[in-house]
Every structure is written in C-alpha cells, then in structure tokens.
Coordinates of C-alpha atoms in Angstrom, one line a residue:
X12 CA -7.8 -15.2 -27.0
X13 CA -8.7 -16.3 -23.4
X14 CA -7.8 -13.6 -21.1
X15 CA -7.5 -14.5 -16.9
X16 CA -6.8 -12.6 -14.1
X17 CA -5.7 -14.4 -10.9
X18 CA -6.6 -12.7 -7.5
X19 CA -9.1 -9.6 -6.8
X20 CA -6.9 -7.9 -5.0
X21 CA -6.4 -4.6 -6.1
X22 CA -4.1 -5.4 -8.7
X23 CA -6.4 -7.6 -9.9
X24 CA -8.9 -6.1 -10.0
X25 CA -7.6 -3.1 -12.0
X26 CA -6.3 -5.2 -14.2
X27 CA -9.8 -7.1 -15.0
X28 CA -11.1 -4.0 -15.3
X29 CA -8.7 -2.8 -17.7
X30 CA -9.2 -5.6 -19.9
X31 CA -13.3 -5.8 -19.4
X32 CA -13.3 -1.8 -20.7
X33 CA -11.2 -2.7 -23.4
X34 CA -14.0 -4.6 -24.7
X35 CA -12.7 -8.4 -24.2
X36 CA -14.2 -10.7 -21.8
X37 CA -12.1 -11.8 -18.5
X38 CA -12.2 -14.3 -16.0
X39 CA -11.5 -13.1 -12.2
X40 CA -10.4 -15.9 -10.6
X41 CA -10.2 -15.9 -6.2
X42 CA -10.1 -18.0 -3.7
X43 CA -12.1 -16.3 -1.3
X44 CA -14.4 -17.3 0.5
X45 CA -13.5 -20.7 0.3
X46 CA -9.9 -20.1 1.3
X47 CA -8.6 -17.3 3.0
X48 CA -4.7 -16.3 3.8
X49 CA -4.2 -15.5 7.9
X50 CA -4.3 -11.8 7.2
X51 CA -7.6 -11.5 5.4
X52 CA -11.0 -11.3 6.8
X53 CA -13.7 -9.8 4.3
X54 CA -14.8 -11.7 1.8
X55 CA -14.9 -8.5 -1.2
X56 CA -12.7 -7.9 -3.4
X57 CA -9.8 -5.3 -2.8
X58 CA -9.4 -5.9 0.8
X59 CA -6.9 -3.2 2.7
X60 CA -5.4 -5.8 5.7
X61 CA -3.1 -3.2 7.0
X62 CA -3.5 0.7 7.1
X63 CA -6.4 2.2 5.8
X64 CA -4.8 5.1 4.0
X65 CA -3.9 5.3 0.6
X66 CA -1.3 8.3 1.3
X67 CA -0.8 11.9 0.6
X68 CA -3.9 12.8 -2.0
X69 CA -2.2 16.6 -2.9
X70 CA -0.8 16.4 -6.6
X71 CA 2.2 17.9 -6.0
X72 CA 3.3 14.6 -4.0
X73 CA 4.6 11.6 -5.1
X74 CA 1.6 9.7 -3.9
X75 CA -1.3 11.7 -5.0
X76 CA 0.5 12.1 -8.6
X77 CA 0.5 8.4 -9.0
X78 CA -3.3 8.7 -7.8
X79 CA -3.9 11.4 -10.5
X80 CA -2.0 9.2 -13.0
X81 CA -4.2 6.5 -12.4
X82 CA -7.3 8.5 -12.4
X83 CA -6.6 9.7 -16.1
X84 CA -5.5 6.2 -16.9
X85 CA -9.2 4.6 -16.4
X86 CA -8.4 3.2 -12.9
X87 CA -11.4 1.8 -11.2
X88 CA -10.0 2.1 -7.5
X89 CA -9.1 6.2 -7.4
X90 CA -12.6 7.2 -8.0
X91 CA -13.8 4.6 -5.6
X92 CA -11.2 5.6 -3.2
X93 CA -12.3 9.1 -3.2
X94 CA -16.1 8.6 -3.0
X95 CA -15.5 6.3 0.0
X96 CA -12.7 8.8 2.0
X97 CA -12.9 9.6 5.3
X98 CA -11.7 12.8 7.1
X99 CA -7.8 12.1 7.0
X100 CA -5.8 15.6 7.0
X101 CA -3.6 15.7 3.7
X102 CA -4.0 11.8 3.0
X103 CA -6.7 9.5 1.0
X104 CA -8.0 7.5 3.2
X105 CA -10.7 5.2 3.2
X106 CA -13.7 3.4 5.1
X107 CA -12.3 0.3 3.9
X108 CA -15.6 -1.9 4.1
X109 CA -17.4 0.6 2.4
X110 CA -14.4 0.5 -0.5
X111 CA -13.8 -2.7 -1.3
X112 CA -17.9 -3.5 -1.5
X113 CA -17.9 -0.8 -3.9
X114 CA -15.0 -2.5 -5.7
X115 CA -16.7 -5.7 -5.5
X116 CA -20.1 -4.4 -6.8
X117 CA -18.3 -3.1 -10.2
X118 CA -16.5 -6.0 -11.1
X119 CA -19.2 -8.5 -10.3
X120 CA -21.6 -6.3 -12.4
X121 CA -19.8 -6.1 -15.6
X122 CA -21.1 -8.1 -18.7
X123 CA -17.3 -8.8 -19.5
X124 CA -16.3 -10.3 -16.4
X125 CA -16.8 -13.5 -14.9
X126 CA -15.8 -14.1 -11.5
X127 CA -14.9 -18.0 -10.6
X128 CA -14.1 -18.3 -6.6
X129 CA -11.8 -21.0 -6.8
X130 CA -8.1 -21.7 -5.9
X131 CA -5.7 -21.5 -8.7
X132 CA -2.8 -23.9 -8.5
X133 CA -1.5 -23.7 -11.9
X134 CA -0.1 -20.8 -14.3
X135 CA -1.8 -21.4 -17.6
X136 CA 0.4 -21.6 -20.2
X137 CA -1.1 -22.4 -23.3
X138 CA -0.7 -20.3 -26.3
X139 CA -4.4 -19.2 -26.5
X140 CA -4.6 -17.6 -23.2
X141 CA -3.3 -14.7 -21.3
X142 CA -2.6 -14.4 -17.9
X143 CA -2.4 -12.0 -15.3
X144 CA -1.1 -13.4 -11.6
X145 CA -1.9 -11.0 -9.4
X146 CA -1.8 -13.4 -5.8
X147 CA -0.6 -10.7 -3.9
X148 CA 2.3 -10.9 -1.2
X149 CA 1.0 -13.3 0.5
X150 CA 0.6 -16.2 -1.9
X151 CA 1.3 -19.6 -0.7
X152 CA 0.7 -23.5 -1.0
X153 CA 1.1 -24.6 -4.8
X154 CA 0.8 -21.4 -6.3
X155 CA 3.7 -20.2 -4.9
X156 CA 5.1 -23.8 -5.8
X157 CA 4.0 -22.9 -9.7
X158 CA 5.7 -19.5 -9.2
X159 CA 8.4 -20.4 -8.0
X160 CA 8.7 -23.5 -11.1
X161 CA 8.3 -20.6 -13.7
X162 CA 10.7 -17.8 -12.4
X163 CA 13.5 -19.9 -9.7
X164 CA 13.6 -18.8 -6.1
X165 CA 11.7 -15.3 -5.3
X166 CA 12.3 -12.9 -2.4
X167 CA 10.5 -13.1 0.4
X168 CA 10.1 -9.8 3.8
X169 CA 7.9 -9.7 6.7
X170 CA 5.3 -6.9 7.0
X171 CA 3.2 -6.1 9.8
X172 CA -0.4 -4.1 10.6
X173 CA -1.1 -1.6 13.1
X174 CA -3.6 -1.9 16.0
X175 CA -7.4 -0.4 16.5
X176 CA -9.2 0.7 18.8
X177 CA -12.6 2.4 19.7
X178 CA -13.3 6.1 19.7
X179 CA -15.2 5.6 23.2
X180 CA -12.3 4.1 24.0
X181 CA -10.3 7.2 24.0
X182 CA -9.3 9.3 27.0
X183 CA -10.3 12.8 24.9
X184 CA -9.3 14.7 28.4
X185 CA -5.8 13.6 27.5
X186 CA -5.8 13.4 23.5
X187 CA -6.3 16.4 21.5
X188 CA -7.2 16.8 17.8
X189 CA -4.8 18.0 15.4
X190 CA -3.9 17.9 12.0
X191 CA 0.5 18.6 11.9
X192 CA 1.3 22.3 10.7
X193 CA -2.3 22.8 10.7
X194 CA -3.7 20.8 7.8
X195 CA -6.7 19.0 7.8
X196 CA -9.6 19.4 10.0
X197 CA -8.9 18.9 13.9
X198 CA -10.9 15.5 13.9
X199 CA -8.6 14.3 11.1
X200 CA -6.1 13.3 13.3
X201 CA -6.3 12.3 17.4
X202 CA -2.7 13.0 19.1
X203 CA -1.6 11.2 22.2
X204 CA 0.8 13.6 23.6
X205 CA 3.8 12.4 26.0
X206 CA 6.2 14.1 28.3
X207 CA 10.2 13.2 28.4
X208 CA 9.4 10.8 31.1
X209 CA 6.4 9.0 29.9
X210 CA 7.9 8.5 26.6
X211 CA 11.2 7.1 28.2
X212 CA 9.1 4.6 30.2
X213 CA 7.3 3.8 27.2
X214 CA 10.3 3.0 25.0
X215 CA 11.5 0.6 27.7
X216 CA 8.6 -1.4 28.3
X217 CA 8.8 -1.5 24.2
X218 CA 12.2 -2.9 23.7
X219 CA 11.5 -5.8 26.4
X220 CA 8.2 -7.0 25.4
X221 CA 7.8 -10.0 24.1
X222 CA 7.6 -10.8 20.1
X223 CA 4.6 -13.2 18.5
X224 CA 7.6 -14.6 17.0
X225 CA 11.5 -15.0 18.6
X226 CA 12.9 -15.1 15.2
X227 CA 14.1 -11.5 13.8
X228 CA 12.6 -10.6 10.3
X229 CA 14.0 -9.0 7.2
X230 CA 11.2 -6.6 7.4
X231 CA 10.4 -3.5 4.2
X232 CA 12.2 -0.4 6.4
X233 CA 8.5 1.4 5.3
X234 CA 6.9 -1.4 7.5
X235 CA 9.4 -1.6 10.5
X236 CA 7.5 -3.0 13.4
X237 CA 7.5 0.0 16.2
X238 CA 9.9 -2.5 18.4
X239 CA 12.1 -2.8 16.4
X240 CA 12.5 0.6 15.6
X241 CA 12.6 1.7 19.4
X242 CA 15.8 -1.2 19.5
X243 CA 17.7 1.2 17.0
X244 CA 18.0 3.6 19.9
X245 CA 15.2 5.2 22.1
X246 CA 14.8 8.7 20.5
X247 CA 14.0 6.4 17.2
X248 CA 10.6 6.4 17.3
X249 CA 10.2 10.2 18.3
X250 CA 12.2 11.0 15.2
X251 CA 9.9 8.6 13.3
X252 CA 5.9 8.0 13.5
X253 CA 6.0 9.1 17.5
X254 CA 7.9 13.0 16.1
X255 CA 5.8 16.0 17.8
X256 CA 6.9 18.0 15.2
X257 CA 4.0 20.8 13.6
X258 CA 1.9 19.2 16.7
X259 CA 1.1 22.2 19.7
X260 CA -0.8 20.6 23.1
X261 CA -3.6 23.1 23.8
X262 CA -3.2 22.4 27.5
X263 CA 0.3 23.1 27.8
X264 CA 0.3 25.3 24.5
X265 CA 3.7 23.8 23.8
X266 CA 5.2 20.7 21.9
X267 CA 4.9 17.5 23.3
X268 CA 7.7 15.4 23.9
X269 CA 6.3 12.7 21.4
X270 CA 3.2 11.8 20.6
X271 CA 1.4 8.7 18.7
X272 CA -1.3 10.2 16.0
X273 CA -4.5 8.0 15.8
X274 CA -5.7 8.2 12.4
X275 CA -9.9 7.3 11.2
X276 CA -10.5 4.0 10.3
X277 CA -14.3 4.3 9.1
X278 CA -16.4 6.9 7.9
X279 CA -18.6 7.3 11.0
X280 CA -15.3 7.9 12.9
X281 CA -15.9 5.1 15.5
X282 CA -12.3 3.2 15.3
X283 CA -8.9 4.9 15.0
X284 CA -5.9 3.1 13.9
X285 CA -1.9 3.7 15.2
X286 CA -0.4 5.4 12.7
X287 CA 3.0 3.8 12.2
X288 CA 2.5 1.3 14.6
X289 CA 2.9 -1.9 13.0
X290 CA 3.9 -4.6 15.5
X291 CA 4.7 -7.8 16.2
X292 CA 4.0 -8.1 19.5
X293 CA 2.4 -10.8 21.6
X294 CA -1.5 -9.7 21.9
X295 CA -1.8 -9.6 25.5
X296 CA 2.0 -7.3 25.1
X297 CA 0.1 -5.0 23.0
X298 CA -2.7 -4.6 25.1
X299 CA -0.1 -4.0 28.2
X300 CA 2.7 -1.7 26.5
X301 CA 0.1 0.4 23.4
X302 CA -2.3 1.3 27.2
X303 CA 0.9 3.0 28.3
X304 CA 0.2 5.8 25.6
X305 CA -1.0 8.8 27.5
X306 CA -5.3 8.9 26.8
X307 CA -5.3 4.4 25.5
X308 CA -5.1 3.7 29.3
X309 CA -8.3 2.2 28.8
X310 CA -8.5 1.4 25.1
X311 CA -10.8 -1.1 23.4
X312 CA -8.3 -2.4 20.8
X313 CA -10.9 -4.1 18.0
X314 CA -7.5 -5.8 16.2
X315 CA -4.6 -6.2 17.0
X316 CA -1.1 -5.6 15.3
X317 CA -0.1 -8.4 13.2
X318 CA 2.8 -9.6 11.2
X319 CA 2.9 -11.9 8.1
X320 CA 5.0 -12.9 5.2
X321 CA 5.0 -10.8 1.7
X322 CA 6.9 -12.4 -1.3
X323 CA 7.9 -10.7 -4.3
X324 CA 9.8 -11.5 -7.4
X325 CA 13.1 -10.6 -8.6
X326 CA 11.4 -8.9 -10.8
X327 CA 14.3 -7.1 -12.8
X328 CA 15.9 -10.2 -14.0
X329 CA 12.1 -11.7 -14.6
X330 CA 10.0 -8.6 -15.7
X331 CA 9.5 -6.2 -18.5
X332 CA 8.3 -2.8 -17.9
X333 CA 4.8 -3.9 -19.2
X334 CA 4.7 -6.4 -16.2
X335 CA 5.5 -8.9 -18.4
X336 CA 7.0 -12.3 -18.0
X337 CA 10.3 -12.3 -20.6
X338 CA 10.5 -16.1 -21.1
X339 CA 6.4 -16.5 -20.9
X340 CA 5.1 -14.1 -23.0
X341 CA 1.6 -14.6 -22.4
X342 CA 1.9 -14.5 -18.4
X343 CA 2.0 -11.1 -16.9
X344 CA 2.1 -10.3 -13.1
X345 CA 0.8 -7.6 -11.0
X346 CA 0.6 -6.1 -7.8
X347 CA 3.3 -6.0 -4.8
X348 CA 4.6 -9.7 -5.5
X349 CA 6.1 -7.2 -8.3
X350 CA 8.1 -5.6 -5.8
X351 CA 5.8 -2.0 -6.4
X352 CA 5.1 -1.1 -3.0
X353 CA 1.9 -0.2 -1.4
X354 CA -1.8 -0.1 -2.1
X355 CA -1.9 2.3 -4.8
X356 CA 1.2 1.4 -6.5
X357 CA 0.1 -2.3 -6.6
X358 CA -3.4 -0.9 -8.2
X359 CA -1.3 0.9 -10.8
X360 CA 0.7 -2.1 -11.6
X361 CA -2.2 -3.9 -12.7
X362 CA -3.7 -1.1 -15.2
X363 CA -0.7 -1.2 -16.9
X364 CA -0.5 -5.4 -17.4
X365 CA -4.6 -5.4 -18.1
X366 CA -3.9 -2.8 -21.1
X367 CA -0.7 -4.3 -21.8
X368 CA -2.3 -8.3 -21.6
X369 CA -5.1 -6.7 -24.6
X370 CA -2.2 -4.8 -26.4
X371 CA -0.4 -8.2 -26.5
X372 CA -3.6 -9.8 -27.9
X373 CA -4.1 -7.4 -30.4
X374 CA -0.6 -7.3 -31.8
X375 CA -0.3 -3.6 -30.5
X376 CA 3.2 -2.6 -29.2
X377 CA 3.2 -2.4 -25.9
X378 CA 1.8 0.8 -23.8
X379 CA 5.2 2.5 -21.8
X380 CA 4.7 5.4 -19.9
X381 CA 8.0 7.6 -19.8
X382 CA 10.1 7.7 -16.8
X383 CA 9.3 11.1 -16.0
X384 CA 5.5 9.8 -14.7
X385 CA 5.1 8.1 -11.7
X386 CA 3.7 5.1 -13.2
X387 CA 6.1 4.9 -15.5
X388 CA 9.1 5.1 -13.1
X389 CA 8.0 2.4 -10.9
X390 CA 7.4 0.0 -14.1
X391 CA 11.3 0.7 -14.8
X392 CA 12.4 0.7 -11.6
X393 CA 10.7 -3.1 -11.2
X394 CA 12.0 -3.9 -14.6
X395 CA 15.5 -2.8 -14.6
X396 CA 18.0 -5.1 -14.9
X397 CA 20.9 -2.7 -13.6
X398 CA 19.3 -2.7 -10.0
X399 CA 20.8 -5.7 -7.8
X400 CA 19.8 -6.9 -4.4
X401 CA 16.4 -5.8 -5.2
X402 CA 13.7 -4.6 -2.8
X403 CA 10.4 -3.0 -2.6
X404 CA 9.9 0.6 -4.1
X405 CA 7.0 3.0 -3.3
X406 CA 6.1 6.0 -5.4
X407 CA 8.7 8.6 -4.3
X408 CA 10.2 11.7 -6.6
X409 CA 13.6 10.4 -6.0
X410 CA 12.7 7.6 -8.7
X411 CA 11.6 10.4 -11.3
X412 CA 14.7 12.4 -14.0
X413 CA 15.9 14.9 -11.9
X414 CA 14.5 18.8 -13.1
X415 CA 16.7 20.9 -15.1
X416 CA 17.8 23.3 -14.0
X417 CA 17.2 22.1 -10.9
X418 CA 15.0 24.0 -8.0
X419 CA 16.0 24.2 -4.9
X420 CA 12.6 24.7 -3.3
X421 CA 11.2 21.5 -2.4
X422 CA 7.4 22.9 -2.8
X423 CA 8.0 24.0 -6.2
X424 CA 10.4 21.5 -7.5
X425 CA 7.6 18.6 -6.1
X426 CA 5.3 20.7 -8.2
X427 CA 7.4 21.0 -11.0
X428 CA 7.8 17.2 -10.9
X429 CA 3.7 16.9 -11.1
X430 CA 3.2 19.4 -13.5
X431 CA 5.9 17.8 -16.3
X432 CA 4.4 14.2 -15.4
X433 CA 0.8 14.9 -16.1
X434 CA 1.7 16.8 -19.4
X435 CA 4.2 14.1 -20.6
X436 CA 0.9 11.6 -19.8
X437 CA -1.6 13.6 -21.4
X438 CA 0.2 13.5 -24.6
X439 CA 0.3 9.9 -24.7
X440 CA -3.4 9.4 -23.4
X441 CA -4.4 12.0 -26.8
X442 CA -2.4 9.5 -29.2
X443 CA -4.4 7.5 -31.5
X444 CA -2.5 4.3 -30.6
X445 CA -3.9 4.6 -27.2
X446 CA -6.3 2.2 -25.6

C-alpha cells in the first residue's frame, strides 16, 4: 500500500510521522517553496502564520491536556514545542523559526519519508494508496476544486493575525512587566497600561478606522479582529484581550483601566506580538491607531495584522471519528480544514489519521480514543452527525462527559477532568492492539 500525506503543515506532518514510526514508508508532499499561500513566509515545514503560542501548557487545562495527550501518543511537535519555548507565563509558546526548522529537520531526516515539493491538484483515489489531505485552511486553486468534487460545497470564515513589533521599540518608562495574578516570570508578559480616557479615545479611533477590506466577514468568534470587537460596544475589548484584570501598575500601584499585554515572539525576546489583536486594518491604520497604546507611540511594527480566508469541511456529514472520508475510504483529512481548531488541535488531528491511515492498511480496527480525552472529544465533536450549522471547535472541557458527582470547584474539577483523561488513555496506550 502506497501511503501520501498532502501538506507539511502541522497536521501533516504528525501525520507523516505517525505513519513513518509505524514502520511504512510515506510520501510528504508540499508546495512550498515553489508556491506559497499569501499568509506564509518560511519555507519549513510547520509554519505558525498567526500567534506564536500554543496555549495554556498546565495539565489541568484543556489545552495543555490535549498537549499531554499528544505527548504520550508519539507526537512529534509537543517535544519540539517545548525544547523551542520561550518565556510565556502559563502558556507554550514558541520561537517559531527555531520550531518549525526543528520540525523540518526530523521529517526530512527520516529513512521512511520522502518529501516531494510539488503542488497537488488531485486527491488520489486508487485502491492501492492512502491518502492523508492535510492543505490546511487556506487551500485554494484546484485542490480546493478536487475538494470540493469529492465532498460538495465546504464552509468557508475569515481569520486574522496580530501585529509585531521590536523590543527597542517599546516605551519601558510606560510598560511594565507582568504576568496576570502573578504567574510567570515578569518578562513573560509586557503590559501597556491605559487610563479611562486614553482607552476611550482609543476605542474611537478603533471603530472608525478604515478596514483592508469594506466587506464584513463571518469571522471564528476565537479570531474576532480587535475592530470588530470594539463595534460590539466600547467596554468590549476591556472585558476581552484589553481586561486589566490580575494586572497591578507599579507606578500607580493600582489597576489600570485596560491594558494590551505584549507577548514574546522569539527566544532572544527581541519582538513582541499583540496578544488578541488580530486585525484587519489598513497598514498605515494600524500603524496610526496600535501607536495610540500607551508605551507603542513609537513602535517598530516588523508585520502587520493580517486577515485571510480558512475553509473547513462539513465534516460531520463527511467524516468519521478516525478522520476518515465515509464514501472514500482510503482518503483521510487532517488538520483545521477539519474544523478542529488551533495549532495543537490541528497537530492532534493528524496523529490520529497517520495511525488510523496504517490501521486501515493493515486491516486493524480503527484506533478511537474515548470521549472523556481531549483528543478523543474533538474527533467526535468533528465527526458527529447530530451537530448542525457546524463551526470550528478548540480543545475546551465543555466538550468532555461532565464529572459525576460533579465538583463545583473549577480548579479541582479541571483537574479531575485531566486526571480521568490521562488514565482512560493510558489504558488504551498499554493494550496490545495498540500501535
């Protein structure tokens, strides 16, 4: 059996992997360098085009169980990930050059995998290969044309990046470092803090700036530009990514009315991103309204926000809860054109197709995680044909069985959660079937 993986995303790249450990030779197939989508700039593998955190890393949240998950499933980004983190509070995050090289490095040096940089236009569908399409949310020209001839019309939303900008570039008589309610290191996090009026003037100029685009967007509510959100009302964004909220000033030693956290986006702590400021703001807008936050006056912005389209199946009425195509049972997909959403999630979605693609080969049954892991909820949750008007889902606890009898404090009961998810997947990593 011929075995293909289409993308090196992360997705794709786990899902390689997956396949290459199990001992069965793959072929990586991606378009870069040749081609490149508008949002993409490096030429590795695993490229992060928007923030460079890969969320909460504690085990007792819903994003660092899914990393844990992972981990103890074989994935090849987690350990990566957390040789490559920079200084980030509670969160993974990552020097994201340094990651994806490091991603690049192992795939291109395993004796299993072959890597082909070439465009795909086609979904193979012969009966002696197996295929994982793993294009990512951004897939276009005649792929998406092959997609779209194998499942009907698939959903489309808008998502949008956050701005940079240089650590020289920061006014540090204004900004103050601070990790909220005291976690993390104080270089973790950089807090620009503002008072009532500032942040009212702020908001205005916000809401009347003008868009890259005049069209509105059916934009993932995780990915809300910061305009938008401001248009929803003007103490929006202060109850959102601008809240104060576990944040003191030292030079007032009070709360600030709002502030905007700055976040590291390399190792060497040289560029800080806008956490929660994904925009779609004209460039020279950006430059004018984002140097209205109190210590950017005079920031060096090395990108700018941007916004571009993500597709994603209807993956209930098309998918199984291995990631597989019903009515092609030799094509698999992986990644957030799955509708799993975020980096991590996408990365989990494609271990479970690369083991399930050699379980299929093999004429194993199919390898399902219970609902009460992480992984395992999100592959029903994608899969579930009882869901209608679907839309993206992240790893969150309110997808997991609910704890019974329940607790009512949150600390314990998200610990309760990680505790009965990592035992339920141990069990199943110490069965013999397992591979």
């Amino acid at each position: 059996m011929k075995f293909n993986v289409i993308g090196a995303g992360l997705a794709g790249t786990e899902a390689a992997w997956q396949i290459a450990v199990a001992g069965e030779k793959v072929t990586l197939y991606e378009q870069k360098p040749l081609k490149k989508s508008p949002a993409h700039k490096s030429d590795n593998f695993a490229e992060l085009v928007c923030s460079n955190s890969l969320k909460a890393a504690r085990i007792d949240s819903a994003a660092g169980l899914l990393k844990e998950e992972m981990a103890r499933l074989g994935s090849l980004t987690v350990p990566l990930a957390r040789e490559c983190a920079v200084a980030a509070g509670g969160a993974l995050a990552v020097d994201r050059n340094i990651f994806s090289s490091r991603v690049t490095e192992k795939i291109k040096s395993h004796p299993n995998i072959t890597v082909k940089n070439a465009e795909v236009t086609d979904i193979p569908l012969s009966e002696d290969e197996i295929t994982i399409v793993a294009t990512g949310p951004l897939t276009e020209g005649a792929m998406s044309g092959s997609i779209k001839n194998l499942c009907g019309d698939y959903l489309s939303f808008y998502d949008a990046a956050a701005p940079i900008v240089t650590a020289d570039s920061i006014d540090m008589n204004i900004v103050f470092g601070a990790s909220r309610y005291g976690r993390g290191g104080e270089s973790d996090y950089l807090n620009c803090p503002f008072n009532k009026e500032q942040y009212e003037n702020f908001i205005h100029e916000l809401v009347n700036a003008q868009g890259a685009v005049l069209h509105d967007f059916d934009v993932y509510e995780g990915c809300m530009p910061i305009e938008k959100l401001a248009k929803r009302g003007k103490d929006a964004p202060r109850f959102g990514p601008m809240k104060p909220v576990g944040l003191t000033d030292p030079k007032t030693g009070r709360r600030p009315w709002a502030a905007v956290q700055l976040r590291r986006e390399n190792s060497q702590g040289t560029m800080f991103n806008l956490v929660g400021f994904q925009t779609n703001l004209k460039f020279g807008e950006q430059k004018r309204v984002f140097s209205m936050i109190p210590g950017l006056e005079n920031a060096e912005f090395v990108r700018y926000g941007v916004m571009h389209r993500n597709s994603f199946l209807d993956s209930p009425r098309l998918l199984s809860p291995a990631f597989q195509l019903r009515k092609q049972p030799n094509v698999f997909f992986a990644g957030q054109i799955t509708g799993v959403e975020g980096y991590m999630e996408s990365a989990a979605s494609g271990i479970i197709a690369g083991k399930n693609a050699v379980r299929l080969a093999r004429g194993k049954k199919f390898l399902s995680l219970p609902a009460v892991t992480m992984t395992g909820a999100l592959s029903a949750y994608i899969s579930d044909e009882t869901v209608k008007n679907f839309q993206p889902m992240g790893a969150n606890f309110g997808i997991l069985p609910p704890i019974e009898p329940k607790i009512k404090d949150k600390k314990q009961r998200y610990a309760a959660f990680s505790e009965r998810a990592l035992s339920a997947l141990e069990r199943i990593i110490k069965d013999e079937d397992y591979c």
